CSV table of C-alpha atoms in Angstrom, one decimal:
chain,number,residue,atom,x,y,z
X,20,UNK,CA,-6.0,-12.6,185.2
X,21,UNK,CA,-3.5,-12.7,187.9
X,22,UNK,CA,-4.9,-11.9,191.0
X,23,UNK,CA,-2.8,-10.3,193.7
X,24,UNK,CA,-1.4,-13.5,195.9
X,25,UNK,CA,-1.2,-15.2,192.8
X,26,UNK,CA,2.0,-12.8,191.3
X,27,UNK,CA,3.4,-12.5,194.7
X,28,UNK,CA,3.8,-16.1,193.9
X,29,UNK,CA,5.3,-16.0,190.9
X,30,UNK,CA,7.7,-12.9,191.4
X,31,UNK,CA,8.6,-15.6,194.2
X,32,UNK,CA,9.1,-18.6,192.5
X,33,UNK,CA,11.6,-16.2,189.8
X,34,UNK,CA,13.8,-15.2,192.8
X,35,UNK,CA,13.6,-19.0,194.0
X,36,UNK,CA,14.6,-19.6,190.8
X,37,UNK,CA,17.2,-16.8,190.4
X,38,UNK,CA,19.0,-17.0,194.1
X,39,UNK,CA,19.2,-20.8,193.1
X,40,UNK,CA,20.8,-20.2,189.4
X,41,UNK,CA,23.0,-17.6,190.5
X,42,UNK,CA,24.2,-20.3,193.8
X,43,UNK,CA,25.2,-22.9,191.3
X,44,UNK,CA,27.5,-20.6,188.9
X,45,UNK,CA,29.8,-18.7,192.0
X,46,UNK,CA,31.5,-17.1,190.4
X,47,UNK,CA,34.9,-15.7,191.4
X,48,UNK,CA,35.7,-12.1,191.7
X,49,UNK,CA,34.6,-11.1,188.5
X,50,UNK,CA,38.0,-8.1,188.8
X,51,UNK,CA,40.3,-10.9,189.0
X,52,UNK,CA,42.0,-11.7,186.1
X,53,UNK,CA,43.5,-15.1,187.6
X,54,UNK,CA,41.1,-17.3,189.0
X,55,UNK,CA,41.9,-19.6,192.0
X,56,UNK,CA,41.9,-23.3,190.0
X,57,UNK,CA,43.0,-25.6,192.8
X,58,UNK,CA,42.8,-28.8,189.7
X,59,UNK,CA,41.5,-28.4,185.8
X,60,UNK,CA,39.0,-29.7,184.1
X,61,UNK,CA,40.6,-30.4,179.8
X,62,UNK,CA,37.6,-30.7,177.2
X,63,UNK,CA,35.6,-34.2,177.4
X,64,UNK,CA,38.1,-36.2,179.4
X,65,UNK,CA,35.5,-37.7,181.0
X,66,UNK,CA,35.4,-35.9,184.0
X,67,UNK,CA,39.0,-36.2,185.4
X,68,UNK,CA,40.9,-33.9,187.6
X,69,UNK,CA,44.3,-32.4,186.7
X,70,UNK,CA,46.6,-30.1,189.7
X,71,UNK,CA,48.8,-29.0,187.1
X,72,UNK,CA,48.3,-26.2,184.2
X,73,UNK,CA,51.3,-24.8,181.6
X,74,UNK,CA,50.0,-22.8,178.8
X,75,UNK,CA,52.3,-21.4,176.6
X,76,UNK,CA,51.4,-19.2,173.4
X,77,UNK,CA,53.7,-18.3,171.9
X,78,UNK,CA,51.4,-15.9,169.8
X,79,UNK,CA,51.7,-13.5,173.0
X,80,UNK,CA,55.5,-12.8,172.0
X,81,UNK,CA,54.9,-10.1,169.0
X,82,UNK,CA,56.0,-8.1,171.3
X,83,UNK,CA,58.3,-8.9,172.5
X,84,UNK,CA,62.0,-7.1,172.0
X,85,UNK,CA,63.7,-10.4,170.1
X,86,UNK,CA,60.5,-10.6,168.3
X,87,UNK,CA,61.2,-8.2,166.1
X,88,UNK,CA,63.2,-9.7,163.6
X,89,UNK,CA,62.6,-13.2,164.1
X,90,UNK,CA,63.9,-15.3,161.3
X,91,UNK,CA,64.3,-19.1,160.8
X,92,UNK,CA,68.3,-19.6,161.0
X,93,UNK,CA,69.7,-21.4,158.3
X,94,UNK,CA,69.3,-25.2,158.0
X,95,UNK,CA,72.5,-27.3,159.6
X,96,UNK,CA,75.5,-28.5,157.3
X,97,UNK,CA,77.3,-31.0,156.7
X,98,UNK,CA,79.8,-29.3,158.3
X,99,UNK,CA,78.3,-30.0,162.1
X,100,UNK,CA,77.2,-33.3,162.7
X,101,UNK,CA,78.1,-32.9,166.1
X,102,UNK,CA,74.9,-31.5,167.5
X,103,UNK,CA,76.7,-28.5,169.9
X,104,UNK,CA,75.0,-25.4,167.9
X,105,UNK,CA,73.1,-23.2,170.7
X,106,UNK,CA,70.1,-21.8,171.2
X,107,UNK,CA,68.9,-20.0,169.2
X,108,UNK,CA,66.6,-17.5,171.2
X,109,UNK,CA,67.1,-16.3,175.0
X,110,UNK,CA,63.3,-17.8,175.3
X,111,UNK,CA,64.2,-20.9,175.0
X,112,UNK,CA,67.2,-20.3,178.2
X,113,UNK,CA,65.5,-18.0,180.6
X,114,UNK,CA,61.8,-17.5,182.1
X,115,UNK,CA,59.2,-20.6,182.5
X,116,UNK,CA,59.9,-22.0,179.3
X,117,UNK,CA,63.6,-23.0,179.0
X,118,UNK,CA,62.9,-23.7,182.6
X,119,UNK,CA,59.6,-26.6,181.4
X,120,UNK,CA,60.7,-27.4,178.7
X,121,UNK,CA,64.7,-28.2,177.5
X,122,UNK,CA,66.4,-29.0,173.6
X,123,UNK,CA,67.6,-32.2,173.5
X,124,UNK,CA,71.8,-33.2,172.8
X,125,UNK,CA,72.1,-36.9,172.5
X,126,UNK,CA,72.2,-38.3,168.3
X,127,UNK,CA,71.1,-41.9,167.0
X,128,UNK,CA,74.1,-44.1,165.8
X,129,UNK,CA,72.9,-45.9,162.2
X,130,UNK,CA,71.6,-49.6,162.6
X,131,UNK,CA,69.7,-51.9,160.1
X,132,UNK,CA,66.4,-50.9,161.1
X,133,UNK,CA,67.7,-47.4,161.1
X,134,UNK,CA,70.2,-46.6,158.4
X,135,UNK,CA,70.3,-42.6,158.9
X,136,UNK,CA,72.5,-41.2,161.7
X,137,UNK,CA,69.7,-38.8,163.2
X,138,UNK,CA,71.9,-36.2,165.6
X,139,UNK,CA,69.4,-33.1,167.5
X,140,UNK,CA,70.2,-29.6,166.8
X,141,UNK,CA,68.9,-26.3,169.4
X,142,UNK,CA,69.4,-24.5,166.5
X,143,UNK,CA,66.8,-26.6,165.1
X,144,UNK,CA,64.3,-24.8,167.8
X,145,UNK,CA,63.1,-21.7,166.9
X,146,UNK,CA,60.6,-19.3,166.8
X,147,UNK,CA,59.6,-17.2,164.0
X,148,UNK,CA,56.9,-15.6,162.0
X,149,UNK,CA,55.2,-16.1,158.0
X,150,UNK,CA,55.1,-12.2,157.4
X,151,UNK,CA,56.2,-9.5,160.0
X,152,UNK,CA,52.1,-8.4,160.4
X,153,UNK,CA,51.9,-12.3,160.8
X,154,UNK,CA,51.5,-14.2,164.6
X,155,UNK,CA,54.8,-16.3,166.0
X,156,UNK,CA,55.2,-19.5,166.4
X,157,UNK,CA,57.3,-22.3,167.2
X,158,UNK,CA,59.4,-24.2,164.5
X,159,UNK,CA,61.3,-27.7,165.5
X,160,UNK,CA,63.0,-28.3,162.1
X,161,UNK,CA,64.5,-31.6,160.2
X,162,UNK,CA,66.9,-31.8,157.4
X,163,UNK,CA,68.6,-34.6,155.5
X,164,UNK,CA,72.5,-34.1,155.3
X,165,UNK,CA,75.2,-36.7,152.7
X,166,UNK,CA,76.0,-38.1,156.1
X,167,UNK,CA,73.9,-37.6,158.6
X,168,UNK,CA,69.6,-36.6,159.8
X,169,UNK,CA,69.7,-32.9,161.9
X,170,UNK,CA,66.9,-33.2,164.3
X,171,UNK,CA,64.8,-31.5,167.1
X,172,UNK,CA,63.7,-32.5,170.0
X,173,UNK,CA,62.3,-30.8,173.2
X,174,UNK,CA,61.1,-32.3,176.3
X,175,UNK,CA,59.6,-31.1,179.5
X,176,UNK,CA,61.8,-31.0,183.1
X,177,UNK,CA,59.3,-33.1,184.8
X,178,UNK,CA,59.1,-36.5,183.5
X,179,UNK,CA,56.6,-37.6,186.4
X,180,UNK,CA,54.0,-36.8,184.7
X,181,UNK,CA,50.7,-39.3,185.8
X,182,UNK,CA,48.0,-39.3,183.7
X,183,UNK,CA,47.2,-36.3,181.8
X,184,UNK,CA,45.4,-33.6,178.6
X,185,UNK,CA,47.4,-31.8,176.1
X,186,UNK,CA,46.6,-30.5,173.3
X,187,UNK,CA,48.5,-28.3,170.7
X,188,UNK,CA,47.9,-26.2,167.5
X,189,UNK,CA,50.2,-27.4,165.1
X,190,UNK,CA,51.0,-27.7,161.4
X,191,UNK,CA,53.6,-29.5,159.2
X,192,UNK,CA,55.2,-29.4,155.6
X,193,UNK,CA,58.3,-30.1,154.5
X,194,UNK,CA,59.7,-33.3,152.3
X,195,UNK,CA,58.5,-36.9,152.5
X,196,UNK,CA,60.7,-38.6,154.7
X,197,UNK,CA,60.2,-37.0,158.3
X,198,UNK,CA,58.2,-38.2,161.9
X,199,UNK,CA,56.3,-34.5,163.5
X,200,UNK,CA,56.1,-36.0,167.1
X,201,UNK,CA,54.1,-35.8,169.9
X,202,UNK,CA,54.1,-37.6,173.5
X,203,UNK,CA,53.8,-38.7,176.7
X,204,UNK,CA,57.7,-41.5,177.0
X,205,UNK,CA,58.9,-42.8,179.4
X,206,UNK,CA,60.7,-46.4,177.4
X,207,UNK,CA,60.1,-47.3,174.2
X,208,UNK,CA,57.4,-49.8,175.4
X,209,UNK,CA,55.9,-46.6,178.0
X,210,UNK,CA,54.5,-44.3,174.5
X,211,UNK,CA,52.1,-42.7,173.9
X,212,UNK,CA,51.9,-40.5,170.5
X,213,UNK,CA,50.4,-38.3,168.1
X,214,UNK,CA,52.9,-38.7,164.6
X,215,UNK,CA,52.2,-36.6,161.1
X,216,UNK,CA,54.5,-38.5,159.2
X,217,UNK,CA,55.4,-36.7,155.8
X,218,UNK,CA,55.6,-40.0,153.7
X,219,UNK,CA,51.6,-39.9,154.7
X,220,UNK,CA,49.0,-38.3,152.8
X,221,UNK,CA,48.2,-35.1,154.5
X,222,UNK,CA,44.9,-36.3,155.6
X,223,UNK,CA,46.1,-38.4,157.8
X,224,UNK,CA,47.6,-38.9,161.2
X,225,UNK,CA,49.0,-41.6,163.4
X,226,UNK,CA,48.0,-42.5,167.0
X,227,UNK,CA,49.6,-44.5,168.6
X,228,UNK,CA,50.1,-46.5,172.0
X,229,UNK,CA,53.6,-48.4,172.2
X,230,UNK,CA,55.5,-51.0,172.5
X,231,UNK,CA,54.2,-51.5,167.7
X,232,UNK,CA,55.9,-54.6,167.6
X,233,UNK,CA,56.5,-57.7,169.4
X,234,UNK,CA,59.4,-59.4,170.7
X,235,UNK,CA,59.5,-60.9,167.4
X,236,UNK,CA,59.6,-57.5,165.4
X,237,UNK,CA,55.9,-58.6,164.3
X,238,UNK,CA,53.8,-55.3,164.3
X,239,UNK,CA,51.0,-55.3,166.8
X,240,UNK,CA,47.7,-54.1,165.0
X,241,UNK,CA,46.0,-52.6,167.9
X,242,UNK,CA,49.1,-50.1,168.2
X,243,UNK,CA,48.9,-47.6,165.5
X,244,UNK,CA,46.4,-46.6,164.0
X,245,UNK,CA,45.9,-44.4,161.2
X,246,UNK,CA,43.1,-41.5,161.8
X,247,UNK,CA,41.4,-38.5,159.2
X,248,UNK,CA,41.6,-35.2,159.8
X,249,UNK,CA,38.4,-33.8,160.3
X,250,UNK,CA,38.9,-29.7,158.6
X,251,UNK,CA,37.4,-27.1,161.0
X,252,UNK,CA,33.9,-26.1,160.5
X,253,UNK,CA,33.7,-29.0,157.7
X,254,UNK,CA,32.3,-32.2,156.2
X,255,UNK,CA,35.3,-32.1,153.9
X,256,UNK,CA,38.8,-34.0,155.3
X,257,UNK,CA,41.3,-31.9,156.1
X,258,UNK,CA,45.2,-31.3,155.9
X,259,UNK,CA,47.6,-31.5,158.4
X,260,UNK,CA,49.7,-28.6,156.2
X,261,UNK,CA,47.0,-26.5,157.8
X,262,UNK,CA,46.4,-24.9,161.6
X,263,UNK,CA,45.0,-27.9,163.6
X,264,UNK,CA,43.9,-28.6,166.9
X,265,UNK,CA,45.8,-31.5,168.1
X,266,UNK,CA,44.6,-33.7,171.5
X,267,UNK,CA,45.8,-36.3,173.1
X,268,UNK,CA,44.2,-37.6,176.4
X,269,UNK,CA,46.1,-40.4,179.4
X,270,UNK,CA,43.7,-41.1,181.5
X,271,UNK,CA,43.3,-44.3,183.6
X,272,UNK,CA,43.5,-47.0,181.2
X,273,UNK,CA,42.2,-45.6,178.9
X,274,UNK,CA,43.5,-42.7,175.6
X,275,UNK,CA,41.5,-41.0,173.8
X,276,UNK,CA,43.1,-38.4,170.8
X,277,UNK,CA,41.6,-35.4,169.4
X,278,UNK,CA,41.3,-33.8,165.9
X,279,UNK,CA,39.8,-30.1,166.1
X,280,UNK,CA,37.7,-30.9,169.0
X,281,UNK,CA,36.7,-34.0,167.7
X,282,UNK,CA,37.0,-37.7,169.7
X,283,UNK,CA,37.7,-39.9,166.8
X,284,UNK,CA,39.9,-43.1,168.4
X,285,UNK,CA,39.4,-44.6,172.0
X,286,UNK,CA,42.5,-47.2,172.8
X,287,UNK,CA,43.0,-49.5,175.6
X,288,UNK,CA,45.8,-51.7,174.2
X,289,UNK,CA,49.3,-50.5,174.9
X,290,UNK,CA,48.0,-47.2,177.6
X,291,UNK,CA,51.0,-45.6,179.2
X,292,UNK,CA,51.1,-46.4,183.8
X,293,UNK,CA,54.3,-45.4,184.0
X,294,UNK,CA,55.3,-41.7,184.9
X,295,UNK,CA,57.4,-40.1,181.9
X,296,UNK,CA,57.4,-36.5,180.3
X,297,UNK,CA,55.9,-35.0,177.6
X,298,UNK,CA,58.3,-34.6,174.3
X,299,UNK,CA,57.8,-32.7,170.8
X,300,UNK,CA,60.3,-34.2,168.0
X,301,UNK,CA,60.2,-34.0,164.5
X,302,UNK,CA,63.1,-36.5,163.3
X,303,UNK,CA,64.2,-39.7,160.9
X,304,UNK,CA,66.5,-41.4,160.6
X,305,UNK,CA,65.9,-43.8,157.6
X,306,UNK,CA,64.0,-46.1,158.9
X,307,UNK,CA,60.3,-48.0,157.7
X,308,UNK,CA,58.5,-45.9,160.1
X,309,UNK,CA,59.9,-42.6,158.5
X,310,UNK,CA,60.7,-43.8,155.5
X,311,UNK,CA,64.5,-42.4,154.1
X,312,UNK,CA,64.9,-38.1,153.5
X,313,UNK,CA,66.2,-37.8,150.5
X,314,UNK,CA,69.8,-35.2,150.7
X,315,UNK,CA,68.9,-31.5,150.9
X,316,UNK,CA,65.1,-32.8,152.1
X,317,UNK,CA,63.6,-30.1,155.4
X,318,UNK,CA,60.5,-30.9,156.7
X,319,UNK,CA,59.3,-28.4,159.4
X,320,UNK,CA,57.1,-28.9,163.2
X,321,UNK,CA,55.4,-24.9,163.1
X,322,UNK,CA,53.3,-24.5,166.3
X,323,UNK,CA,50.7,-21.6,167.9
X,324,UNK,CA,50.2,-22.9,171.3
X,325,UNK,CA,50.6,-26.0,173.8
X,326,UNK,CA,48.6,-26.1,176.2
X,327,UNK,CA,49.1,-29.3,179.4
X,328,UNK,CA,47.0,-30.3,181.9
X,329,UNK,CA,48.5,-33.5,184.0
X,330,UNK,CA,48.9,-35.2,187.4
X,331,UNK,CA,51.8,-36.4,188.7
X,332,UNK,CA,52.7,-39.8,190.6
X,333,UNK,CA,52.8,-37.5,194.0
X,334,UNK,CA,49.0,-36.2,192.3
X,335,UNK,CA,45.5,-36.6,194.9
X,336,UNK,CA,43.6,-34.9,192.8
X,337,UNK,CA,40.4,-35.5,194.2
X,338,UNK,CA,41.4,-34.3,197.7
X,339,UNK,CA,42.2,-31.1,197.0
X,340,UNK,CA,40.5,-30.0,193.9
X,341,UNK,CA,38.5,-27.3,195.4
X,342,UNK,CA,37.7,-25.1,192.8
X,343,UNK,CA,38.2,-27.0,189.0
X,344,UNK,CA,37.9,-24.7,186.1
X,345,UNK,CA,38.6,-25.4,182.4
X,346,UNK,CA,40.9,-25.4,179.4
X,347,UNK,CA,37.9,-25.8,177.1
X,348,UNK,CA,38.7,-22.4,175.4
X,349,UNK,CA,42.2,-21.7,177.0
X,350,UNK,CA,43.5,-20.8,173.1
X,351,UNK,CA,41.1,-17.6,172.6
X,352,UNK,CA,41.4,-17.0,176.8
X,353,UNK,CA,43.8,-17.7,178.3
X,354,UNK,CA,42.5,-18.0,181.8
X,355,UNK,CA,41.0,-21.1,182.8
X,356,UNK,CA,37.1,-20.2,183.5
X,357,UNK,CA,35.5,-21.8,186.2
X,358,UNK,CA,33.9,-24.7,186.2
X,359,UNK,CA,32.4,-25.6,189.9
X,360,UNK,CA,33.8,-24.7,192.9
X,361,UNK,CA,34.1,-26.9,196.2
X,362,UNK,CA,30.8,-27.8,198.3
X,363,UNK,CA,31.6,-25.8,201.2
X,364,UNK,CA,30.8,-22.8,198.9
X,365,UNK,CA,28.0,-25.5,197.6
X,366,UNK,CA,26.4,-25.2,201.2
X,367,UNK,CA,26.9,-21.6,201.4
X,368,UNK,CA,24.9,-20.4,198.7
X,369,UNK,CA,22.0,-22.8,199.3
X,370,UNK,CA,21.8,-21.8,202.8
X,371,UNK,CA,20.9,-18.3,201.0
X,372,UNK,CA,18.7,-20.0,198.6
X,373,UNK,CA,16.9,-21.6,202.3
X,374,UNK,CA,17.5,-17.8,204.2
X,375,UNK,CA,15.7,-16.1,200.6
X,376,UNK,CA,12.8,-19.0,199.6
X,377,UNK,CA,12.2,-18.4,204.1
X,378,UNK,CA,11.9,-14.2,204.3
X,379,UNK,CA,9.5,-14.7,201.1
X,380,UNK,CA,6.9,-17.4,202.1
X,381,UNK,CA,6.8,-15.0,204.8
X,382,UNK,CA,5.9,-11.6,203.0
X,383,UNK,CA,3.6,-13.5,200.6
X,384,UNK,CA,1.3,-15.0,203.6
X,385,UNK,CA,1.6,-11.7,205.6
X,386,UNK,CA,0.4,-9.6,202.3
C-alpha cells in the first residue's frame, strides 16, 4: 500500500514526465492550418533539411470549374509537326503551377543513334480523369506518327536546385517504345533519373545517374540499375501500370531511390553537383534506350501529385531552420506537420519543466 508521500512522489514524477513530453513536442497553434515551417524534412533523407517546399495535388482540382468536363485532347496527327499547339487548360498558364512549371516546345532532329524526329507539344500535357467520379490527374503523352514522334516535357522555371527530395504518385501505360522520365537536369552528364521504359517488364524501373556511357560510347555499368517495384503491403512484385509512389533523394555525394516508401537503391556514382531543374518527360526517339514505337502507338504518364522539397545554390538551411516540418504524409494531409522546433523554444519548455519541478518538490516536502 502506498503511503501518502509515496503517492505524492509518484504523482510528482508523472507530472514531470508529462511536462517533459509536452515541451519536447512543442506543437504550434492548434488552430493554425498552415504551420510556420522554416525548413522541411523528407522521408528517410538522413535528416537532410530543405528550405523550399512545393506540393501540387491534382486530385484537389475536382471541384474547379474547368474540371467539370475533362476529356483528353485528340492525339497529335501527321499535320501537327511544328509543336505550336496551345496549352490545354488555363491551369497550365495561370496561378502557382503555371508560374512554377513550363512546357517545353523544343524538338530533336534524327541522328544515327536516335533515328526518329521528336517534337514536343503542349497538346500532350493535360488534366483528365478515368471516370466522372474518379480523381483528377495530370497526363503527359507521347505518340508515334509516320514521320515523327510527338512528345511532352514539363520543367521547373527554377534552375538552381542543389539537392532535393522529390516524390511523385504516378502510373504509366501504353505501347512499347516510350520512356517516362522524372528527373533533375543540368546537362547530359549532370542528371539523376527515375525512368520507366514501356519496353521493359511491368515490374521494372530504371534508376540512373548520368553519364550512362563513356567517351568511347561504352556503357558504364554503375550508371543505370534495374529496380523491381514492390507492391504496397504485398510480397509480390508491383507494376508501373498501377499507381505507385516514386521518390528520389539527391543528397551531397549520394542518390537514393524509393518505391512506395521502401528504399531500393543507393548510388555514389554520378551524383550531380551542379544547380539543376526538375523535369517530367514522356518521349521516344527510336534509340536503343527507348526502343522504337510502332506508327500509331501511344503511351501516357499519369500523375496524381508531385511533392518537392529542395535547396537552391543560394540556400544555407542550417542557419535558418527554426521550425522543421515533415512532408512524410503530405499526400494524405496537405499541411506539412511540425517535426521539431528551434532551440530557443526547447529552452523555454525546459525552463517550464524546472519551474514545475521545483514547485512540486516543495509541495511534496511541505505536505
